[in-house]
Amino acid sequence: MPIPSPKVLTSAKQSKSKSDTSGVENLIRAMIKKHRTPFMLIRQSVLEKQFQRFRKCLPEVTPYYAIKANPHPKIIKTFIKLGANFDVASAWEMKHVLSLGASPNRIIFANTIKSVEDIITARRRRVRLMTFDNEPELYKISEHYPGAHVLLRIKVENEGSVVNLSLKFGADPENAYLILRKAQSLGLVPMGLSFHVGSQSKNVENYLQALEISAKIFEKAKEHDMPLKVLDIGGGFPIQHFDNEIGVNFERMASQIRKQIRLLFDKKVQFIAEPGRFLVGPAGILVTQVIGRTFRNNKNYYYLNDGIYGDFSGMVFDHCKYEFKTLRRGQTFLSALAGPTCDSFDTLSLDVEIPELYVNDVVYTKNIGAYSAASAVANFNGFSPAKIVVV
Ligand SMILES: *Cc1c(COP(=O)(O)O)cnc(C)c1O
């Protein structure tokens, strides 16, 4: 099964301007005249830039955008145009990307535990490639989707990743070969392996080690006349959430991954990945306004019209920290920021250094395109998440 590859790179402008602050702030000033806050700007140019960056740094790895990071239709359409493939985890996500025009052979059903109903949907919609990590799952797949192409997800280290994804998923690498054999004996096509090193993985060692473990399994399978064709290196590629953050260097990480791939694998092996955050995170700018302020605990508290239950939900589910910025300049003071709901838990920061703000002043956050709107609650306390505006 050939992995459909993306279109040829157009030479995307790689503006290395260290701070695009004035560009971002001009954009916010223009958009605030047209849209009510809160709104989240998704910059198409950044989606494209991130996609091309991925392609350029890991040319032998085909990216499948993990839509759970942000399933907004315009984002998916943008990636379809760019030639991306997609990682979906449910029948809903599958139908969503298909209805937007993605073709089934560009989709991986990358949830190791799938309901029978969802497996049947995959068969009907001809989404043939899927992951699994246990034997009972194989019985389900072989009964409801004979001939499906399967990748065994193995358990790998998630050391240093912000979100651990190996506590719940992944087969013991020791058993990998036998489970894949089992898949074959049940009439499925054992395509290869997948792993996930955890989300926002700043530790390249996780990838290098996982590649090494995978290579051993590939070797063993080959020796036993069951050559594997596909290795899915998952997602986890990190982004910078703060302007002056250090320790995130995708280019360096990618070059080490590439080296390891060349060193350990046969040229015929096809590589795929499932980046989510990396592709969409940097494209998002959340724009909120101050709806009230008070002085308590010796500092100014500013209440914003978006919070933990809305687009800052990543602070809970994604363990994410964000940088809060203001359009207003001037002397800064230690202040607190809170969301609009009645819950004290809906507090965004107790120690942010910002200028004195007034009602209606803008507070914005960059690099918030992933795991934000996607996990926001629809209408808690009557507050809706930000509208997404793709620009
Ligand atoms: C969440 C997830 C991804 C995307 O992870 P990122 O860290 O956003 O790149 C990819 N694959 C699987 C199976 C996932 O669960």
Short mmCIF file of C-alpha atoms and ligand atoms in Angstrom, two decimals:
data_model
loop_
_atom_site.label_atom_id
_atom_site.label_comp_id
_atom_site.label_asym_id
_atom_site.label_seq_id
_atom_site.Cartn_x
_atom_site.Cartn_y
_atom_site.Cartn_z
CA MET A 1 0.00 0.00 0.00
CA PRO A 2 1.75 3.15 -1.09
CA ILE A 3 1.51 6.00 1.39
CA PRO A 4 0.16 8.95 -0.59
CA SER A 5 2.71 11.67 -0.39
CA PRO A 6 2.14 15.41 -0.18
CA LYS A 7 2.55 17.75 -3.08
CA VAL A 8 5.96 19.09 -3.97
CA LEU A 9 7.18 21.85 -1.72
CA THR A 10 6.54 25.36 -2.81
CA SER A 11 9.33 27.44 -1.39
CA ALA A 12 7.47 28.87 1.57
CA LYS A 13 8.86 32.09 2.88
CA GLN A 14 10.67 31.34 6.10
CA SER A 15 10.60 34.74 7.69
CA LYS A 16 12.99 34.44 10.58
CA SER A 17 11.96 37.75 12.10
CA LYS A 18 12.49 37.13 15.75
CA SER A 19 9.39 38.87 16.93
CA ASP A 20 6.35 39.25 14.77
CA THR A 21 4.75 41.25 17.55
CA SER A 22 3.91 44.34 15.55
CA GLY A 23 2.45 42.27 12.71
CA VAL A 24 0.35 40.28 15.16
CA GLU A 25 -0.83 43.38 16.99
CA ASN A 26 -1.76 45.18 13.78
CA LEU A 27 -3.76 42.14 12.77
CA ILE A 28 -5.54 42.09 16.14
CA ARG A 29 -6.35 45.81 15.88
CA ALA A 30 -7.83 45.29 12.44
CA MET A 31 -9.83 42.21 13.40
CA ILE A 32 -11.23 43.65 16.59
CA LYS A 33 -13.14 46.15 14.47
CA LYS A 34 -14.83 43.31 12.63
CA HIS A 35 -15.39 40.63 15.28
CA ARG A 36 -16.65 40.52 18.81
CA THR A 37 -14.25 39.07 21.34
CA PRO A 38 -13.37 36.48 22.31
CA PHE A 39 -12.15 35.23 18.96
CA MET A 40 -9.32 33.00 17.88
CA LEU A 41 -7.39 33.95 14.80
CA ILE A 42 -5.95 31.05 12.85
CA ARG A 43 -3.35 32.28 10.41
CA GLN A 44 -3.36 30.20 7.26
CA SER A 45 0.14 31.40 6.42
CA VAL A 46 1.39 29.84 9.65
CA LEU A 47 -0.40 26.54 9.00
CA GLU A 48 1.36 26.44 5.67
CA LYS A 49 4.69 27.46 7.13
CA GLN A 50 4.53 24.73 9.79
CA PHE A 51 3.51 22.13 7.25
CA GLN A 52 6.37 23.04 4.92
CA ARG A 53 8.78 23.15 7.84
CA PHE A 54 7.79 19.60 8.71
CA ARG A 55 8.17 18.45 5.12
CA LYS A 56 11.51 20.15 4.73
CA CYS A 57 13.02 18.85 7.96
CA LEU A 58 11.63 15.32 7.66
CA PRO A 59 11.26 14.78 3.90
CA GLU A 60 11.00 11.01 4.21
CA VAL A 61 8.15 11.21 6.73
CA THR A 62 4.58 11.72 5.49
CA PRO A 63 2.59 13.87 7.93
CA TYR A 64 -0.95 12.88 8.93
CA TYR A 65 -2.45 15.87 10.70
CA ALA A 66 -3.95 14.69 14.03
CA ILE A 67 -7.22 16.56 13.84
CA LYS A 68 -8.00 16.30 17.54
CA ALA A 69 -5.62 19.24 18.03
CA ASN A 70 -8.09 21.45 16.17
CA PRO A 71 -10.76 20.02 13.88
CA HIS A 72 -12.01 23.34 12.48
CA PRO A 73 -13.20 22.73 8.89
CA LYS A 74 -11.14 25.53 7.40
CA ILE A 75 -8.00 24.18 9.00
CA ILE A 76 -8.67 20.75 7.56
CA LYS A 77 -9.41 22.23 4.16
CA THR A 78 -6.16 24.14 4.27
CA PHE A 79 -4.26 20.94 4.99
CA ILE A 80 -6.13 19.09 2.25
CA LYS A 81 -4.97 21.78 -0.17
CA LEU A 82 -1.42 21.45 1.06
CA GLY A 83 -1.57 17.73 0.42
CA ALA A 84 -1.58 16.51 4.01
CA ASN A 85 -2.98 13.22 5.21
CA PHE A 86 -5.06 12.86 8.38
CA ASP A 87 -5.05 11.04 11.70
CA VAL A 88 -8.53 10.44 13.10
CA ALA A 89 -9.55 8.70 16.32
CA SER A 90 -13.29 8.17 15.89
CA ALA A 91 -16.00 7.70 13.30
CA TRP A 92 -17.02 11.32 13.84
CA GLU A 93 -13.53 12.58 13.00
CA MET A 94 -13.35 10.21 10.05
CA LYS A 95 -16.65 11.40 8.56
CA HIS A 96 -15.64 14.99 9.29
CA VAL A 97 -12.44 14.88 7.21
CA LEU A 98 -14.08 12.79 4.49
CA SER A 99 -16.95 15.25 4.18
CA LEU A 100 -14.43 18.05 3.74
CA GLY A 101 -12.88 16.25 0.79
CA ALA A 102 -10.04 14.11 2.15
CA SER A 103 -9.71 10.77 0.41
CA PRO A 104 -9.93 7.59 2.51
CA ASN A 105 -6.48 6.38 1.51
CA ARG A 106 -5.05 9.52 3.12
CA ILE A 107 -6.53 8.72 6.52
CA ILE A 108 -5.22 6.64 9.39
CA PHE A 109 -7.63 5.50 12.08
CA ALA A 110 -5.13 5.92 14.91
CA ASN A 111 -7.06 4.87 17.96
CA THR A 112 -5.91 1.53 19.29
CA ILE A 113 -9.29 0.88 20.90
CA LYS A 114 -12.15 1.19 18.46
CA SER A 115 -15.83 0.41 18.93
CA VAL A 116 -17.31 -2.20 16.62
CA GLU A 117 -19.51 0.51 15.18
CA ASP A 118 -16.52 2.68 14.33
CA ILE A 119 -14.69 -0.24 12.73
CA ILE A 120 -17.74 -0.83 10.54
CA THR A 121 -17.75 2.86 9.60
CA ALA A 122 -14.08 2.57 8.63
CA ARG A 123 -14.87 -0.40 6.39
CA ARG A 124 -17.83 1.33 4.74
CA ARG A 125 -15.81 4.49 4.19
CA ARG A 126 -12.77 2.52 2.99
CA VAL A 127 -10.39 3.83 5.62
CA ARG A 128 -8.16 0.81 5.63
CA LEU A 129 -5.15 1.76 7.72
CA MET A 130 -5.52 1.58 11.49
CA THR A 131 -3.58 1.05 14.69
CA PHE A 132 -4.16 -1.44 17.49
CA ASP A 133 -2.22 -2.60 20.53
CA ASN A 134 -3.84 -5.76 21.82
CA GLU A 135 -5.18 -9.11 20.73
CA PRO A 136 -8.88 -8.66 21.57
CA GLU A 137 -8.87 -5.67 19.23
CA LEU A 138 -7.61 -7.91 16.43
CA TYR A 139 -10.60 -10.21 16.81
CA LYS A 140 -12.93 -7.24 16.47
CA ILE A 141 -11.11 -5.85 13.43
CA SER A 142 -10.83 -9.19 11.66
CA GLU A 143 -14.51 -9.90 12.18
CA HIS A 144 -15.76 -6.52 11.00
CA TYR A 145 -13.06 -5.41 8.59
CA PRO A 146 -11.28 -8.43 7.11
CA GLY A 147 -8.20 -7.40 5.16
CA ALA A 148 -7.68 -4.18 7.12
CA HIS A 149 -4.11 -2.86 7.23
CA VAL A 150 -2.89 -2.72 10.78
CA LEU A 151 -0.03 -1.05 12.62
CA LEU A 152 0.82 -2.31 16.06
CA ARG A 153 1.33 0.52 18.51
CA ILE A 154 4.14 -0.27 20.88
CA LYS A 155 4.76 1.25 24.28
CA VAL A 156 7.70 3.65 24.37
CA GLU A 157 9.27 6.09 26.82
CA ASN A 158 7.43 9.38 27.30
CA GLU A 159 10.18 10.84 29.50
CA GLY A 160 10.05 14.63 29.54
CA SER A 161 6.89 14.96 27.48
CA VAL A 162 4.27 17.32 28.83
CA VAL A 163 1.40 14.91 28.13
CA ASN A 164 2.08 11.21 28.66
CA LEU A 165 0.48 8.96 26.07
CA SER A 166 2.00 5.63 27.02
CA LEU A 167 0.15 5.10 30.30
CA LYS A 168 -2.95 3.99 28.51
CA PHE A 169 -1.74 2.67 25.16
CA GLY A 170 0.96 0.55 23.60
CA ALA A 171 1.86 -3.14 23.50
CA ASP A 172 5.01 -4.47 25.06
CA PRO A 173 7.68 -4.43 22.29
CA GLU A 174 8.71 -7.93 23.40
CA ASN A 175 5.43 -9.30 22.08
CA ALA A 176 5.25 -7.18 18.95
CA TYR A 177 6.33 -9.79 16.45
CA LEU A 178 3.94 -12.43 17.74
CA ILE A 179 0.97 -10.10 17.83
CA LEU A 180 1.64 -9.02 14.25
CA ARG A 181 1.83 -12.67 13.27
CA LYS A 182 -1.49 -13.18 14.96
CA ALA A 183 -2.94 -10.32 12.92
CA GLN A 184 -1.74 -11.99 9.76
CA SER A 185 -3.21 -15.34 10.76
CA LEU A 186 -6.56 -13.63 11.26
CA GLY A 187 -6.56 -12.32 7.70
CA LEU A 188 -5.36 -8.81 8.44
CA VAL A 189 -2.36 -7.19 6.79
CA PRO A 190 0.41 -6.46 9.31
CA MET A 191 1.83 -3.25 7.85
CA GLY A 192 4.19 -2.26 10.64
CA LEU A 193 4.43 -0.37 13.89
CA SER A 194 3.44 2.90 15.45
CA PHE A 195 4.45 4.69 18.61
CA HIS A 196 3.79 7.99 20.35
CA VAL A 197 6.42 9.59 22.54
CA GLY A 198 3.93 11.84 24.35
CA SER A 199 2.74 15.29 23.44
CA GLN A 200 5.01 18.36 23.50
CA SER A 201 7.98 16.04 23.64
CA LYS A 202 11.09 18.14 24.01
CA ASN A 203 13.24 15.09 24.56
CA VAL A 204 14.55 13.76 21.25
CA GLU A 205 15.90 10.69 23.04
CA ASN A 206 12.34 9.36 23.20
CA TYR A 207 12.16 9.30 19.42
CA LEU A 208 15.66 7.90 18.96
CA GLN A 209 15.04 5.12 21.45
CA ALA A 210 11.63 4.30 19.99
CA LEU A 211 13.20 4.10 16.52
CA GLU A 212 15.81 1.71 17.82
CA ILE A 213 13.23 -0.55 19.44
CA SER A 214 11.14 -0.44 16.27
CA ALA A 215 14.12 -1.27 14.07
CA LYS A 216 14.76 -4.45 16.08
CA ILE A 217 11.17 -5.54 15.57
CA PHE A 218 11.41 -4.76 11.84
CA GLU A 219 14.55 -6.90 11.66
CA LYS A 220 12.98 -9.80 13.45
CA ALA A 221 9.88 -9.69 11.26
CA LYS A 222 12.05 -9.63 8.16
CA GLU A 223 14.09 -12.60 9.34
CA HIS A 224 10.85 -14.49 9.79
CA ASP A 225 9.63 -13.63 6.33
CA MET A 226 7.06 -11.06 7.33
CA PRO A 227 8.68 -7.83 6.16
CA LEU A 228 7.04 -4.72 7.63
CA LYS A 229 6.53 -1.71 5.42
CA VAL A 230 5.37 1.22 7.50
CA LEU A 231 6.63 2.89 10.64
CA ASP A 232 4.41 5.53 12.19
CA ILE A 233 6.49 7.75 14.46
CA GLY A 234 3.41 9.44 15.94
CA GLY A 235 3.06 13.02 17.06
CA GLY A 236 4.55 14.93 19.96
CA PHE A 237 6.65 17.44 18.02
CA PRO A 238 7.03 20.43 20.31
CA ILE A 239 6.35 24.12 19.80
CA GLN A 240 7.29 27.26 21.65
CA HIS A 241 4.46 28.69 23.74
CA PHE A 242 6.48 31.68 25.01
CA ASP A 243 8.49 34.15 22.93
CA ASN A 244 11.66 33.63 24.93
CA GLU A 245 11.30 29.96 25.63
CA ILE A 246 14.38 27.82 25.21
CA GLY A 247 14.74 24.08 24.75
CA VAL A 248 12.48 23.72 21.74
CA ASN A 249 14.39 23.20 18.52
CA PHE A 250 12.39 21.28 15.98
CA GLU A 251 15.02 21.57 13.26
CA ARG A 252 17.70 19.97 15.41
CA MET A 253 15.34 17.30 16.67
CA ALA A 254 14.23 16.44 13.15
CA SER A 255 17.77 16.14 11.89
CA GLN A 256 18.58 13.67 14.67
CA ILE A 257 15.45 11.66 13.88
CA ARG A 258 16.39 11.61 10.20
CA LYS A 259 19.88 10.38 10.95
CA GLN A 260 18.51 7.59 13.08
CA ILE A 261 16.04 6.60 10.36
CA ARG A 262 18.81 6.40 7.77
CA LEU A 263 21.03 4.47 10.10
CA LEU A 264 18.55 1.84 11.23
CA PHE A 265 16.05 1.20 8.47
CA ASP A 266 15.89 -0.25 5.05
CA LYS A 267 15.32 2.34 2.31
CA LYS A 268 12.06 0.67 1.40
CA VAL A 269 10.41 1.36 4.74
CA GLN A 270 7.80 4.11 4.56
CA PHE A 271 7.59 6.58 7.42
CA ILE A 272 4.55 8.45 8.55
CA ALA A 273 3.91 10.79 11.48
CA GLU A 274 0.88 12.23 13.24
CA PRO A 275 1.72 15.81 14.18
CA GLY A 276 -1.09 17.78 15.80
CA ARG A 277 0.21 20.58 17.97
CA PHE A 278 3.18 21.32 15.73
CA LEU A 279 1.03 22.03 12.69
CA VAL A 280 -1.71 24.09 14.27
CA GLY A 281 -0.51 25.45 17.63
CA PRO A 282 1.61 28.33 16.32
CA ALA A 283 -1.17 29.47 13.97
CA GLY A 284 -3.60 30.40 16.74
CA ILE A 285 -3.93 33.77 18.47
CA LEU A 286 -6.66 34.09 21.08
CA VAL A 287 -8.00 37.62 21.50
CA THR A 288 -9.93 38.45 24.66
CA GLN A 289 -11.04 41.63 26.38
CA VAL A 290 -11.15 42.73 29.99
CA ILE A 291 -14.77 42.71 31.14
CA GLY A 292 -14.09 43.76 34.72
CA ARG A 293 -11.34 44.53 37.20
CA THR A 294 -10.90 44.71 40.91
CA PHE A 295 -8.16 45.08 43.49
CA ARG A 296 -7.73 42.14 45.84
CA ASN A 297 -4.85 40.37 47.58
CA ASN A 298 -2.71 43.41 46.88
CA LYS A 299 -2.96 43.26 43.14
CA ASN A 300 -5.22 44.02 40.24
CA TYR A 301 -7.43 41.18 39.12
CA TYR A 302 -8.63 41.40 35.55
CA TYR A 303 -11.56 39.29 34.37
CA LEU A 304 -11.46 38.26 30.73
CA ASN A 305 -14.27 37.11 28.48
CA ASP A 306 -12.64 33.71 27.88
CA GLY A 307 -11.27 31.30 30.46
CA ILE A 308 -10.48 27.77 31.60
CA TYR A 309 -13.83 26.40 30.45
CA GLY A 310 -13.32 28.00 27.06
CA ASP A 311 -10.22 28.37 24.94
CA PHE A 312 -7.82 28.17 27.88
CA SER A 313 -9.04 24.61 28.53
CA GLY A 314 -5.56 23.48 27.51
CA MET A 315 -4.33 24.71 30.88
CA VAL A 316 -6.22 21.75 32.36
CA PHE A 317 -6.31 19.01 29.75
CA ASP A 318 -3.08 19.82 27.94
CA HIS A 319 -1.11 20.92 31.04
CA CYS A 320 -0.24 23.98 29.02
CA LYS A 321 1.07 27.35 30.17
CA TYR A 322 0.51 30.42 28.03
CA GLU A 323 2.03 33.83 27.64
CA PHE A 324 -0.49 36.63 28.17
CA LYS A 325 0.12 39.85 26.26
CA THR A 326 -1.57 43.21 26.13
CA LEU A 327 -1.89 45.83 23.45
CA ARG A 328 -1.42 48.45 26.13
CA ARG A 329 2.19 49.38 26.91
CA GLY A 330 3.78 50.94 29.95
CA GLN A 331 4.99 50.11 33.41
CA THR A 332 4.05 46.58 34.39
CA PHE A 333 2.62 45.31 37.67
CA LEU A 334 2.18 41.89 39.17
CA SER A 335 -1.45 41.10 38.38
CA ALA A 336 -3.98 38.30 38.17
CA LEU A 337 -6.06 37.15 35.21
CA ALA A 338 -9.28 35.19 35.50
CA GLY A 339 -11.97 33.85 33.21
CA PRO A 340 -15.60 34.93 33.23
CA THR A 341 -17.32 31.98 34.95
CA CYS A 342 -18.34 31.85 38.60
CA ASP A 343 -15.81 29.16 39.44
CA SER A 344 -12.64 30.22 41.30
CA PHE A 345 -10.88 27.46 39.43
CA ASP A 346 -11.37 29.64 36.36
CA THR A 347 -8.22 31.61 37.18
CA LEU A 348 -5.59 31.93 34.47
CA SER A 349 -2.67 33.45 36.33
CA LEU A 350 -1.94 34.93 39.76
CA ASP A 351 1.40 36.38 38.79
CA VAL A 352 1.43 37.92 35.37
CA GLU A 353 3.48 41.07 34.75
CA ILE A 354 1.29 43.40 32.71
CA PRO A 355 0.52 47.12 32.47
CA GLU A 356 -2.53 48.49 34.26
CA LEU A 357 -5.58 47.55 32.19
CA TYR A 358 -9.05 49.02 31.83
CA VAL A 359 -12.38 47.50 30.87
CA ASN A 360 -12.38 46.61 27.16
CA ASP A 361 -8.58 46.42 26.94
CA VAL A 362 -7.26 43.51 24.90
CA VAL A 363 -5.35 40.56 26.36
CA TYR A 364 -4.10 38.10 23.76
CA THR A 365 -2.25 34.80 23.66
CA LYS A 366 -0.21 33.40 20.79
CA ASN A 367 0.57 29.78 19.95
CA ILE A 368 -2.79 28.61 21.23
CA GLY A 369 -4.18 26.94 18.10
CA ALA A 370 -3.93 23.37 19.43
CA TYR A 371 -5.85 21.70 22.27
CA SER A 372 -7.71 24.91 23.08
CA ALA A 373 -10.97 25.39 21.18
CA ALA A 374 -11.00 21.63 20.63
CA SER A 375 -11.51 20.86 24.31
CA ALA A 376 -13.56 23.92 25.31
CA VAL A 377 -16.93 23.36 26.96
CA ALA A 378 -19.85 24.52 24.83
CA ASN A 379 -21.80 26.78 27.14
CA PHE A 380 -20.78 26.49 30.78
CA ASN A 381 -22.36 29.30 32.77
CA GLY A 382 -23.62 30.64 29.44
CA PHE A 383 -20.21 31.59 28.13
CA SER A 384 -19.36 30.32 24.68
CA PRO A 385 -15.82 29.60 23.49
CA ALA A 386 -14.22 32.02 21.08
CA LYS A 387 -15.30 32.13 17.47
CA ILE A 388 -12.57 30.86 15.17
CA VAL A 389 -11.61 33.29 12.45
CA VAL A 390 -9.30 31.90 9.79
CA VAL A 391 -7.22 34.64 8.19
C1 LIG B 1 -2.84 13.24 20.25
C2 LIG B 1 -2.25 12.31 19.29
C3 LIG B 1 -1.46 12.80 18.24
C4 LIG B 1 -1.05 14.24 18.12
O1 LIG B 1 -0.13 14.56 19.09
P1 LIG B 1 0.68 15.97 19.08
O2 LIG B 1 1.45 15.93 20.34
O3 LIG B 1 -0.35 17.05 19.06
O4 LIG B 1 1.53 15.98 17.88
C5 LIG B 1 -1.02 11.88 17.31
N1 LIG B 1 -1.31 10.58 17.41
C6 LIG B 1 -2.06 10.07 18.40
C7 LIG B 1 -2.37 8.62 18.43
C8 LIG B 1 -2.55 10.92 19.39
O5 LIG B 1 -3.28 10.42 20.39
#
